[in-house]
Amino acid sequence: MQIARFSKIGFIMAATGSAVGLGNIWKFPYQAGKYGGGAFVLVYLITVLVVGFSIMLTEMLIGYLGRSDTFSNFEKLAPRHKAKWRYAGMQAFSSILIMAFYAVVIAWVLNYIVTSFSLLPSSVAQAKSTFSGMLQSGFFVQFFYLTVTFVIVTAVIARGIKGGIEKLNLVLMPLLFLIIGGMFLYATTFSAFSHAVTFMFRPDFTKLTTTAFVTAVGHAFFTLSLGMGAIMTYSASLQKGQSLVKSSLLIIFFDTLVAILAGLMLFTFLYQYGGKPSAGPGLVFISLPVIFYQMGNVGNFLSIIFFIALAFAAITSAVSLVEPTVQYFMDRNGWKRTKASVIIGLFFYIFGIVVIMSQTIHFSSYLTWGGRNLFSWLDYLTAALLLPLGGLVMSIFVGFIMPKSQVEKVLRPELGFLFNAWYFNIRYIAPILLMVVIVSLLSAQ
Ligand code: PHE
């Protein structure tokens, strides 16, 4: 049972902190670049608005009414078959799969903050070899920063909802907005800005393959932290009377804003300095540092604050990835918060070490299947399959299993005449869309 409650602003910041993460600043730009820009961005935006909003409200409602860990929430709210429905709470465990690669990327980011102080690569070739050198033979550097990540995340979570999570977000989120906002404004002064706008907003549907489509929908879930209990677990600590609709809209607004601003900024810099948007996951770790080098002293400064912002964004999300499982062991097994934080922390830490190994020259052949290594499988499958699946389960649960009167009591006063549209959406439109995504993912393999 949750005893500590977020303050109103604390909840908004914490949930926004969860949503705004590597997904917005690292993943979104490289995926948009890889899948051709506009059409990908359009599918992502439509999914965020049509499905994302409805599912976020659904997930918040379950947390708000359940007031507990994910398993107990489903159990409490299912009028019949409680024992069966509690397994819907298993979605919280997707977080460990995400965290295993997420923490590794945080380790890269921390490493890049430190190197930004001194050496930036002077050419793409050099940047590439630095980055792939880190992946293939820089096991210990990654291991070191993974350890730092483990310590930070565990320490925050061990301090609890108010003293740890809320405090962290109240400090880091405003700083993050300041940095990204400032860098975006700087980017608008470049002539390549309009090129970046065209790239992001002019859809070319010939580029929209099944993989691009599935990735865009999966990304909408990933970026909003939906389908794995993060928003649900935070919502269990919502204050009575805080508006679920307004909170969802604000979180989605901030999340989309950061993705768009970060994307426009990155593509402006890329076009201005002759980089290519389609560099893949190395985009911010390869192309960007070279551009910062070309900018001279300003570049060094920009590089430092950019990677700091990325670290802030990522750590606030990482905390929300681990909290649901911690909550689970506290509620269901009676563990103390500190014990739960350390044990779950160790779990993702060890898993993270295996993920690091999956990209090293020595071990990659053992940890690669079907052309994807462990890192890339975890990234792809969690976003494209597990999160939409979590969303599907929640929409069916709230749409068909929970008594309508219980749902209506909370949301009708907030949504007014839109209640029926939302209810129809989560009963029919969202589940069908999500099933299409899941089926096309499975058949594309
Ligand atoms: N939303 C986070 C991001 O965009 C990632 C995340 C996914 C966090 C799922 C929590 C739950 O980086």
Short mmCIF file of C-alpha atoms and ligand atoms in Angstrom, two decimals:
data_model
loop_
_atom_site.label_atom_id
_atom_site.label_comp_id
_atom_site.label_asym_id
_atom_site.label_seq_id
_atom_site.Cartn_x
_atom_site.Cartn_y
_atom_site.Cartn_z
CA MET A 1 0.00 0.00 0.00
CA GLN A 2 1.25 3.47 -0.82
CA ILE A 3 1.46 5.80 2.13
CA ALA A 4 3.64 8.60 0.77
CA ARG A 5 1.91 10.87 -1.74
CA PHE A 6 3.43 13.09 -4.39
CA SER A 7 2.64 16.78 -4.20
CA LYS A 8 0.63 17.86 -7.26
CA ILE A 9 3.55 19.44 -9.03
CA GLY A 10 5.76 16.61 -7.77
CA PHE A 11 3.62 14.07 -9.58
CA ILE A 12 3.62 16.02 -12.84
CA MET A 13 7.38 16.42 -12.70
CA ALA A 14 8.01 12.79 -11.75
CA ALA A 15 5.75 11.42 -14.48
CA THR A 16 7.19 13.88 -17.00
CA GLY A 17 10.64 12.83 -15.79
CA SER A 18 9.69 9.25 -16.52
CA ALA A 19 8.38 10.06 -19.98
CA VAL A 20 11.14 12.40 -21.09
CA GLY A 21 14.24 10.29 -21.41
CA LEU A 22 16.67 8.68 -23.78
CA GLY A 23 13.61 7.95 -25.87
CA ASN A 24 13.15 11.62 -26.70
CA ILE A 25 16.70 12.80 -27.18
CA TRP A 26 18.63 9.72 -28.28
CA LYS A 27 16.11 7.29 -29.77
CA PHE A 28 13.52 9.50 -31.43
CA PRO A 29 15.98 11.47 -33.59
CA TYR A 30 17.89 8.42 -34.78
CA GLN A 31 14.75 6.44 -35.48
CA ALA A 32 13.19 9.36 -37.34
CA GLY A 33 16.47 9.68 -39.24
CA LYS A 34 16.66 6.00 -40.05
CA TYR A 35 13.05 5.69 -41.17
CA GLY A 36 13.04 8.75 -43.37
CA GLY A 37 11.68 11.56 -41.15
CA GLY A 38 8.18 12.92 -41.78
CA ALA A 39 6.12 9.75 -42.21
CA PHE A 40 7.65 8.19 -39.12
CA VAL A 41 7.07 11.37 -37.11
CA LEU A 42 3.47 11.50 -38.31
CA VAL A 43 2.67 7.92 -37.26
CA TYR A 44 4.35 8.58 -33.93
CA LEU A 45 2.38 11.80 -33.35
CA ILE A 46 -0.94 10.25 -34.32
CA THR A 47 -0.31 7.29 -32.02
CA VAL A 48 0.61 9.58 -29.16
CA LEU A 49 -2.59 11.56 -29.57
CA VAL A 50 -5.07 8.83 -30.39
CA VAL A 51 -3.79 5.84 -28.44
CA GLY A 52 -1.18 7.33 -26.09
CA PHE A 53 -3.52 9.72 -24.35
CA SER A 54 -6.27 7.14 -23.86
CA ILE A 55 -3.92 4.47 -22.57
CA MET A 56 -2.16 6.89 -20.27
CA LEU A 57 -5.48 7.78 -18.72
CA THR A 58 -6.30 4.09 -18.41
CA GLU A 59 -3.00 3.31 -16.75
CA MET A 60 -3.33 6.26 -14.36
CA LEU A 61 -6.83 5.20 -13.44
CA ILE A 62 -5.71 1.69 -12.51
CA GLY A 63 -2.90 3.09 -10.34
CA TYR A 64 -5.06 5.78 -8.77
CA LEU A 65 -7.84 3.37 -7.80
CA GLY A 66 -5.57 0.46 -6.96
CA ARG A 67 -3.10 2.48 -4.85
CA SER A 68 -0.66 -0.39 -4.80
CA ASP A 69 1.88 -2.36 -6.83
CA THR A 70 0.89 -3.47 -10.32
CA PHE A 71 -0.12 -7.02 -9.30
CA SER A 72 -2.28 -5.91 -6.39
CA ASN A 73 -3.87 -3.18 -8.52
CA PHE A 74 -5.24 -5.61 -11.08
CA GLU A 75 -6.24 -8.03 -8.34
CA LYS A 76 -8.11 -5.39 -6.38
CA LEU A 77 -9.94 -3.94 -9.34
CA ALA A 78 -11.00 -7.19 -11.00
CA PRO A 79 -14.49 -8.02 -9.77
CA ARG A 80 -14.11 -11.67 -10.76
CA HIS A 81 -11.09 -13.91 -11.50
CA LYS A 82 -8.85 -11.88 -9.26
CA ALA A 83 -6.18 -14.56 -9.16
CA LYS A 84 -5.94 -14.67 -12.95
CA TRP A 85 -5.94 -10.94 -13.48
CA ARG A 86 -3.13 -10.30 -11.10
CA TYR A 87 -0.75 -11.67 -13.74
CA ALA A 88 -1.54 -8.62 -15.84
CA GLY A 89 0.75 -6.92 -13.34
CA MET A 90 3.63 -8.85 -14.83
CA GLN A 91 4.08 -5.97 -17.23
CA ALA A 92 6.13 -4.34 -14.47
CA PHE A 93 8.84 -6.88 -15.19
CA SER A 94 9.35 -5.54 -18.73
CA SER A 95 11.10 -2.74 -16.95
CA ILE A 96 14.04 -4.91 -16.05
CA LEU A 97 14.46 -5.84 -19.70
CA ILE A 98 14.37 -2.17 -20.66
CA MET A 99 16.59 -1.12 -17.82
CA ALA A 100 19.27 -3.63 -18.82
CA PHE A 101 20.03 -1.74 -22.04
CA TYR A 102 18.85 1.67 -20.82
CA ALA A 103 21.43 1.68 -18.03
CA VAL A 104 24.14 0.85 -20.54
CA VAL A 105 23.23 3.87 -22.64
CA ILE A 106 23.29 6.01 -19.48
CA ALA A 107 26.82 4.71 -18.92
CA TRP A 108 27.81 5.92 -22.42
CA VAL A 109 26.24 9.31 -21.70
CA LEU A 110 28.16 9.73 -18.44
CA ASN A 111 31.36 8.79 -20.23
CA TYR A 112 30.64 11.37 -22.94
CA ILE A 113 30.05 14.12 -20.37
CA VAL A 114 33.51 13.54 -19.01
CA THR A 115 35.24 13.31 -22.38
CA SER A 116 33.45 16.48 -23.61
CA PHE A 117 35.64 18.46 -21.26
CA SER A 118 38.76 17.60 -23.15
CA LEU A 119 38.68 15.77 -26.42
CA LEU A 120 36.04 15.98 -29.09
CA PRO A 121 36.59 13.94 -32.24
CA SER A 122 37.72 16.02 -35.21
CA SER A 123 36.28 13.77 -37.93
CA VAL A 124 33.45 11.32 -38.40
CA ALA A 125 35.95 8.51 -38.84
CA GLN A 126 37.55 9.34 -35.54
CA ALA A 127 34.19 9.67 -33.78
CA LYS A 128 33.12 6.32 -35.18
CA SER A 129 36.22 4.60 -33.98
CA THR A 130 35.90 6.19 -30.53
CA PHE A 131 32.31 5.03 -30.24
CA SER A 132 32.79 1.55 -31.61
CA GLY A 133 36.04 1.28 -29.68
CA MET A 134 34.04 1.93 -26.51
CA LEU A 135 31.47 -0.72 -27.45
CA GLN A 136 33.84 -3.37 -28.70
CA SER A 137 36.78 -3.08 -26.37
CA GLY A 138 35.87 -0.50 -23.77
CA PHE A 139 34.30 -2.99 -21.41
CA PHE A 140 35.79 -1.43 -18.29
CA VAL A 141 34.82 2.14 -19.09
CA GLN A 142 31.23 1.03 -19.62
CA PHE A 143 31.37 -1.15 -16.56
CA PHE A 144 32.62 1.76 -14.48
CA TYR A 145 29.85 4.13 -15.57
CA LEU A 146 27.25 1.38 -15.28
CA THR A 147 28.33 1.07 -11.66
CA VAL A 148 27.87 4.82 -11.19
CA THR A 149 24.40 4.54 -12.74
CA PHE A 150 23.52 1.65 -10.44
CA VAL A 151 24.60 3.64 -7.38
CA ILE A 152 22.70 6.81 -8.34
CA VAL A 153 19.45 5.06 -9.28
CA THR A 154 19.49 2.79 -6.24
CA ALA A 155 20.26 5.66 -3.87
CA VAL A 156 17.37 7.75 -5.21
CA ILE A 157 14.85 4.92 -5.06
CA ALA A 158 15.96 3.88 -1.59
CA ARG A 159 15.01 7.37 -0.38
CA GLY A 160 11.42 6.78 -1.41
CA ILE A 161 8.69 8.59 -3.29
CA LYS A 162 8.95 11.99 -1.64
CA GLY A 163 12.53 12.19 -0.39
CA GLY A 164 14.05 10.51 -3.44
CA ILE A 165 11.95 10.44 -6.60
CA GLU A 166 10.00 13.68 -6.17
CA LYS A 167 13.04 15.68 -5.07
CA LEU A 168 15.18 14.41 -7.91
CA ASN A 169 12.59 15.36 -10.50
CA LEU A 170 11.81 18.76 -9.03
CA VAL A 171 15.46 19.70 -9.47
CA LEU A 172 16.46 17.95 -12.68
CA MET A 173 13.41 18.51 -14.86
CA PRO A 174 13.48 22.33 -14.86
CA LEU A 175 17.22 22.22 -15.62
CA LEU A 176 16.62 19.82 -18.47
CA PHE A 177 13.97 22.08 -19.99
CA LEU A 178 16.27 25.04 -19.69
CA ILE A 179 19.13 23.32 -21.51
CA ILE A 180 17.05 21.80 -24.30
CA GLY A 181 15.04 25.03 -24.72
CA GLY A 182 18.21 27.10 -24.85
CA MET A 183 19.92 24.81 -27.35
CA PHE A 184 16.81 24.76 -29.51
CA LEU A 185 16.69 28.56 -29.61
CA TYR A 186 20.33 28.60 -30.60
CA ALA A 187 19.59 26.11 -33.39
CA THR A 188 16.85 28.37 -34.81
CA THR A 189 19.54 30.94 -35.66
CA PHE A 190 21.16 28.54 -38.17
CA SER A 191 20.22 28.57 -41.84
CA ALA A 192 19.76 24.78 -41.83
CA PHE A 193 16.85 25.08 -39.39
CA SER A 194 14.27 25.15 -42.16
CA HIS A 195 15.80 22.03 -43.70
CA ALA A 196 15.38 20.27 -40.37
CA VAL A 197 11.73 21.36 -40.20
CA THR A 198 11.08 19.97 -43.68
CA PHE A 199 12.80 16.70 -42.84
CA MET A 200 10.73 16.18 -39.71
CA PHE A 201 7.37 17.32 -40.96
CA ARG A 202 7.13 16.45 -44.64
CA PRO A 203 5.92 12.86 -44.80
CA ASP A 204 7.25 10.54 -47.50
CA PHE A 205 5.04 7.49 -47.27
CA THR A 206 7.22 5.37 -49.52
CA LYS A 207 9.57 5.16 -46.55
CA LEU A 208 6.87 3.79 -44.27
CA THR A 209 7.70 0.07 -44.22
CA THR A 210 6.09 -2.33 -41.73
CA THR A 211 9.15 -2.09 -39.52
CA ALA A 212 9.00 1.71 -39.61
CA PHE A 213 5.31 1.63 -38.70
CA VAL A 214 5.73 -0.85 -35.85
CA THR A 215 8.74 1.04 -34.57
CA ALA A 216 6.85 4.34 -34.59
CA VAL A 217 3.93 2.95 -32.61
CA GLY A 218 6.29 1.16 -30.23
CA HIS A 219 8.19 4.37 -29.79
CA ALA A 220 5.03 6.24 -28.83
CA PHE A 221 4.58 3.77 -25.97
CA PHE A 222 8.21 3.83 -25.01
CA THR A 223 8.46 7.58 -24.92
CA LEU A 224 5.32 7.97 -22.81
CA SER A 225 6.50 5.20 -20.45
CA LEU A 226 3.29 3.25 -21.06
CA GLY A 227 2.60 -0.44 -20.74
CA MET A 228 5.03 -1.48 -18.04
CA GLY A 229 3.67 -0.11 -14.82
CA ALA A 230 5.78 3.05 -14.49
CA ILE A 231 2.93 5.52 -14.80
CA MET A 232 0.67 3.13 -12.90
CA THR A 233 3.08 2.90 -9.99
CA TYR A 234 3.56 6.66 -9.80
CA SER A 235 -0.20 7.14 -10.00
CA ALA A 236 -0.64 4.94 -6.95
CA SER A 237 0.87 7.87 -5.05
CA LEU A 238 -1.40 10.50 -6.60
CA GLN A 239 -3.18 12.86 -4.28
CA LYS A 240 -6.92 12.47 -4.05
CA GLY A 241 -8.61 14.92 -6.36
CA GLN A 242 -5.69 15.58 -8.71
CA SER A 243 -7.04 15.61 -12.24
CA LEU A 244 -6.01 12.54 -14.23
CA VAL A 245 -6.98 14.11 -17.54
CA LYS A 246 -5.06 17.33 -17.01
CA SER A 247 -2.05 15.42 -15.69
CA SER A 248 -2.00 13.11 -18.73
CA LEU A 249 -2.30 15.99 -21.14
CA LEU A 250 0.51 17.92 -19.47
CA ILE A 251 2.86 14.94 -19.44
CA ILE A 252 2.14 14.16 -23.07
CA PHE A 253 2.59 17.80 -24.01
CA PHE A 254 5.98 18.09 -22.31
CA ASP A 255 7.16 14.76 -23.67
CA THR A 256 6.24 15.59 -27.25
CA LEU A 257 7.66 19.07 -26.93
CA VAL A 258 11.07 17.78 -25.83
CA ALA A 259 11.15 15.18 -28.63
CA ILE A 260 10.30 17.77 -31.29
CA LEU A 261 12.69 20.41 -29.94
CA ALA A 262 15.52 17.93 -29.54
CA GLY A 263 14.88 16.47 -33.00
CA LEU A 264 14.79 19.86 -34.72
CA MET A 265 17.92 20.97 -32.90
CA LEU A 266 19.88 17.83 -33.79
CA PHE A 267 18.85 17.80 -37.43
CA THR A 268 19.66 21.51 -37.75
CA PHE A 269 23.17 20.93 -36.49
CA LEU A 270 23.53 17.87 -38.70
CA TYR A 271 22.44 19.63 -41.86
CA GLN A 272 24.44 22.74 -41.08
CA TYR A 273 27.63 20.74 -40.77
CA GLY A 274 27.02 18.13 -43.44
CA GLY A 275 26.16 15.16 -41.22
CA LYS A 276 23.61 12.49 -42.16
CA PRO A 277 20.45 11.90 -40.13
CA SER A 278 20.45 8.17 -40.83
CA ALA A 279 23.42 7.22 -38.66
CA GLY A 280 21.40 4.90 -36.39
CA PRO A 281 21.94 4.55 -32.64
CA GLY A 282 25.31 6.25 -32.94
CA LEU A 283 23.69 9.52 -34.07
CA VAL A 284 24.19 11.48 -30.89
CA PHE A 285 27.39 9.64 -30.01
CA ILE A 286 29.10 9.89 -33.39
CA SER A 287 27.71 12.63 -35.61
CA LEU A 288 27.00 15.13 -32.87
CA PRO A 289 30.41 15.22 -31.15
CA VAL A 290 32.06 15.94 -34.52
CA ILE A 291 29.70 18.83 -35.06
CA PHE A 292 30.45 20.14 -31.59
CA TYR A 293 34.14 19.93 -32.46
CA GLN A 294 33.57 22.00 -35.59
CA MET A 295 31.84 24.69 -33.53
CA GLY A 296 35.01 25.36 -31.56
CA ASN A 297 34.81 26.49 -27.94
CA VAL A 298 31.04 26.95 -28.05
CA GLY A 299 30.92 23.34 -29.18
CA ASN A 300 32.74 22.07 -26.12
CA PHE A 301 30.31 23.92 -23.91
CA LEU A 302 27.30 22.68 -25.90
CA SER A 303 28.59 19.14 -25.79
CA ILE A 304 28.93 19.19 -22.03
CA ILE A 305 25.50 20.64 -21.37
CA PHE A 306 23.88 18.44 -24.01
CA PHE A 307 25.16 15.22 -22.46
CA ILE A 308 24.33 16.51 -18.98
CA ALA A 309 20.76 17.14 -20.12
CA LEU A 310 20.66 13.67 -21.63
CA ALA A 311 21.89 12.19 -18.35
CA PHE A 312 19.24 14.11 -16.37
CA ALA A 313 16.52 12.93 -18.72
CA ALA A 314 17.74 9.35 -18.58
CA ILE A 315 18.20 9.09 -14.83
CA THR A 316 14.72 10.39 -14.05
CA SER A 317 13.34 7.75 -16.44
CA ALA A 318 15.55 5.00 -15.08
CA VAL A 319 14.21 5.62 -11.60
CA SER A 320 10.68 5.12 -12.90
CA LEU A 321 11.73 1.92 -14.61
CA VAL A 322 12.98 0.38 -11.40
CA GLU A 323 10.34 1.68 -8.96
CA PRO A 324 7.47 -0.63 -10.11
CA THR A 325 9.46 -3.77 -9.33
CA VAL A 326 10.68 -2.31 -6.04
CA GLN A 327 7.08 -1.51 -5.15
CA TYR A 328 6.09 -5.05 -6.03
CA PHE A 329 8.59 -6.63 -3.64
CA MET A 330 7.70 -4.17 -0.89
CA ASP A 331 3.96 -4.78 -1.17
CA ARG A 332 3.87 -8.47 -1.93
CA ASN A 333 6.92 -9.80 -0.12
CA GLY A 334 7.11 -7.30 2.69
CA TRP A 335 10.66 -6.24 1.85
CA LYS A 336 11.98 -2.97 3.24
CA ARG A 337 12.48 -0.28 0.60
CA THR A 338 16.25 -0.30 0.96
CA LYS A 339 16.51 -4.04 0.53
CA ALA A 340 14.19 -4.02 -2.49
CA SER A 341 16.08 -1.13 -4.11
CA VAL A 342 19.46 -2.80 -3.73
CA ILE A 343 18.34 -6.23 -4.91
CA ILE A 344 16.46 -4.97 -7.96
CA GLY A 345 19.31 -2.57 -8.63
CA LEU A 346 21.80 -5.43 -8.58
CA PHE A 347 19.58 -7.36 -10.92
CA PHE A 348 19.63 -4.75 -13.68
CA TYR A 349 23.27 -4.06 -12.98
CA ILE A 350 24.29 -7.66 -13.62
CA PHE A 351 21.98 -7.92 -16.61
CA GLY A 352 23.51 -4.66 -17.86
CA ILE A 353 26.97 -6.21 -17.69
CA VAL A 354 25.78 -9.01 -19.97
CA VAL A 355 24.36 -6.39 -22.34
CA ILE A 356 27.71 -4.62 -22.42
CA MET A 357 29.35 -7.94 -23.21
CA SER A 358 26.93 -8.52 -26.08
CA GLN A 359 28.62 -5.72 -27.99
CA THR A 360 32.24 -6.57 -27.24
CA ILE A 361 34.36 -8.38 -29.80
CA HIS A 362 34.96 -11.31 -27.51
CA PHE A 363 31.40 -12.12 -26.62
CA SER A 364 29.19 -10.62 -29.31
CA SER A 365 29.02 -13.84 -31.33
CA TYR A 366 27.54 -15.68 -28.34
CA LEU A 367 24.98 -12.98 -27.67
CA THR A 368 23.75 -12.29 -31.18
CA TRP A 369 20.78 -13.99 -32.80
CA GLY A 370 19.23 -13.34 -36.20
CA GLY A 371 21.46 -10.38 -36.91
CA ARG A 372 20.61 -8.54 -33.68
CA ASN A 373 22.70 -8.58 -30.57
CA LEU A 374 21.19 -8.75 -27.09
CA PHE A 375 21.19 -4.96 -26.77
CA SER A 376 19.25 -4.44 -29.92
CA TRP A 377 16.80 -7.32 -29.24
CA LEU A 378 15.93 -5.88 -25.84
CA ASP A 379 15.45 -2.44 -27.29
CA TYR A 380 13.32 -3.62 -30.21
CA LEU A 381 11.19 -6.23 -28.46
CA THR A 382 10.35 -4.24 -25.37
CA ALA A 383 9.20 -1.18 -27.28
CA ALA A 384 7.54 -2.86 -30.23
CA LEU A 385 6.03 -5.88 -28.48
CA LEU A 386 5.91 -5.79 -24.69
CA LEU A 387 4.77 -2.20 -24.15
CA PRO A 388 1.95 -2.34 -26.73
CA LEU A 389 0.98 -5.68 -25.19
CA GLY A 390 0.85 -4.06 -21.75
CA GLY A 391 -1.32 -1.32 -23.28
CA LEU A 392 -3.63 -3.89 -24.86
CA VAL A 393 -4.11 -5.72 -21.57
CA MET A 394 -4.90 -2.49 -19.71
CA SER A 395 -7.39 -1.29 -22.27
CA ILE A 396 -9.23 -4.62 -22.19
CA PHE A 397 -9.15 -4.57 -18.40
CA VAL A 398 -10.59 -1.10 -18.00
CA GLY A 399 -12.90 -1.44 -21.02
CA PHE A 400 -14.42 -4.84 -20.28
CA ILE A 401 -13.44 -6.17 -16.88
CA MET A 402 -13.78 -3.26 -14.48
CA PRO A 403 -17.40 -2.26 -13.84
CA LYS A 404 -18.26 0.71 -16.01
CA SER A 405 -19.73 2.53 -13.02
CA GLN A 406 -16.40 2.49 -11.21
CA VAL A 407 -14.58 3.92 -14.21
CA GLU A 408 -17.31 6.45 -14.87
CA LYS A 409 -17.31 7.73 -11.32
CA VAL A 410 -13.77 9.01 -11.64
CA LEU A 411 -13.56 9.97 -15.26
CA ARG A 412 -17.04 11.19 -16.27
CA PRO A 413 -16.75 14.36 -14.17
CA GLU A 414 -13.35 15.04 -15.71
CA LEU A 415 -14.03 14.15 -19.32
CA GLY A 416 -17.64 15.32 -19.56
CA PHE A 417 -19.20 14.49 -22.91
CA LEU A 418 -15.86 13.11 -24.11
CA PHE A 419 -16.15 10.23 -21.68
CA ASN A 420 -18.06 8.09 -24.17
CA ALA A 421 -15.49 8.73 -26.90
CA TRP A 422 -12.64 7.76 -24.60
CA TYR A 423 -14.47 4.65 -23.41
CA PHE A 424 -15.22 3.60 -26.96
CA ASN A 425 -11.59 4.20 -27.86
CA ILE A 426 -10.14 2.00 -25.17
CA ARG A 427 -12.72 -0.73 -25.78
CA TYR A 428 -12.43 -0.95 -29.54
CA ILE A 429 -10.07 1.39 -31.36
CA ALA A 430 -6.98 1.15 -29.20
CA PRO A 431 -7.09 -2.65 -28.75
CA ILE A 432 -7.61 -3.25 -32.45
CA LEU A 433 -4.76 -0.92 -33.38
CA LEU A 434 -2.50 -2.53 -30.84
CA MET A 435 -3.37 -5.99 -32.09
CA VAL A 436 -2.54 -4.91 -35.63
CA VAL A 437 0.82 -3.66 -34.40
CA ILE A 438 1.60 -6.83 -32.51
CA VAL A 439 0.56 -9.09 -35.38
CA SER A 440 2.51 -7.10 -37.93
CA LEU A 441 5.55 -7.17 -35.71
CA LEU A 442 5.36 -10.92 -35.34
CA SER A 443 4.79 -11.47 -39.04
CA ALA A 444 7.58 -9.09 -40.03
CA GLN A 445 10.11 -11.24 -38.22
N1 PHE B 1 9.92 7.08 -21.47
C1 PHE B 1 11.31 6.81 -21.28
C2 PHE B 1 12.09 7.46 -22.42
O1 PHE B 1 11.52 7.99 -23.33
C3 PHE B 1 11.62 5.36 -21.20
C4 PHE B 1 10.72 4.57 -20.32
C5 PHE B 1 9.92 3.58 -20.86
C6 PHE B 1 10.65 4.87 -18.97
C7 PHE B 1 9.05 2.88 -20.07
C8 PHE B 1 9.76 4.17 -18.16
C9 PHE B 1 8.96 3.19 -18.71
O2 PHE B 1 13.30 7.41 -22.42
#
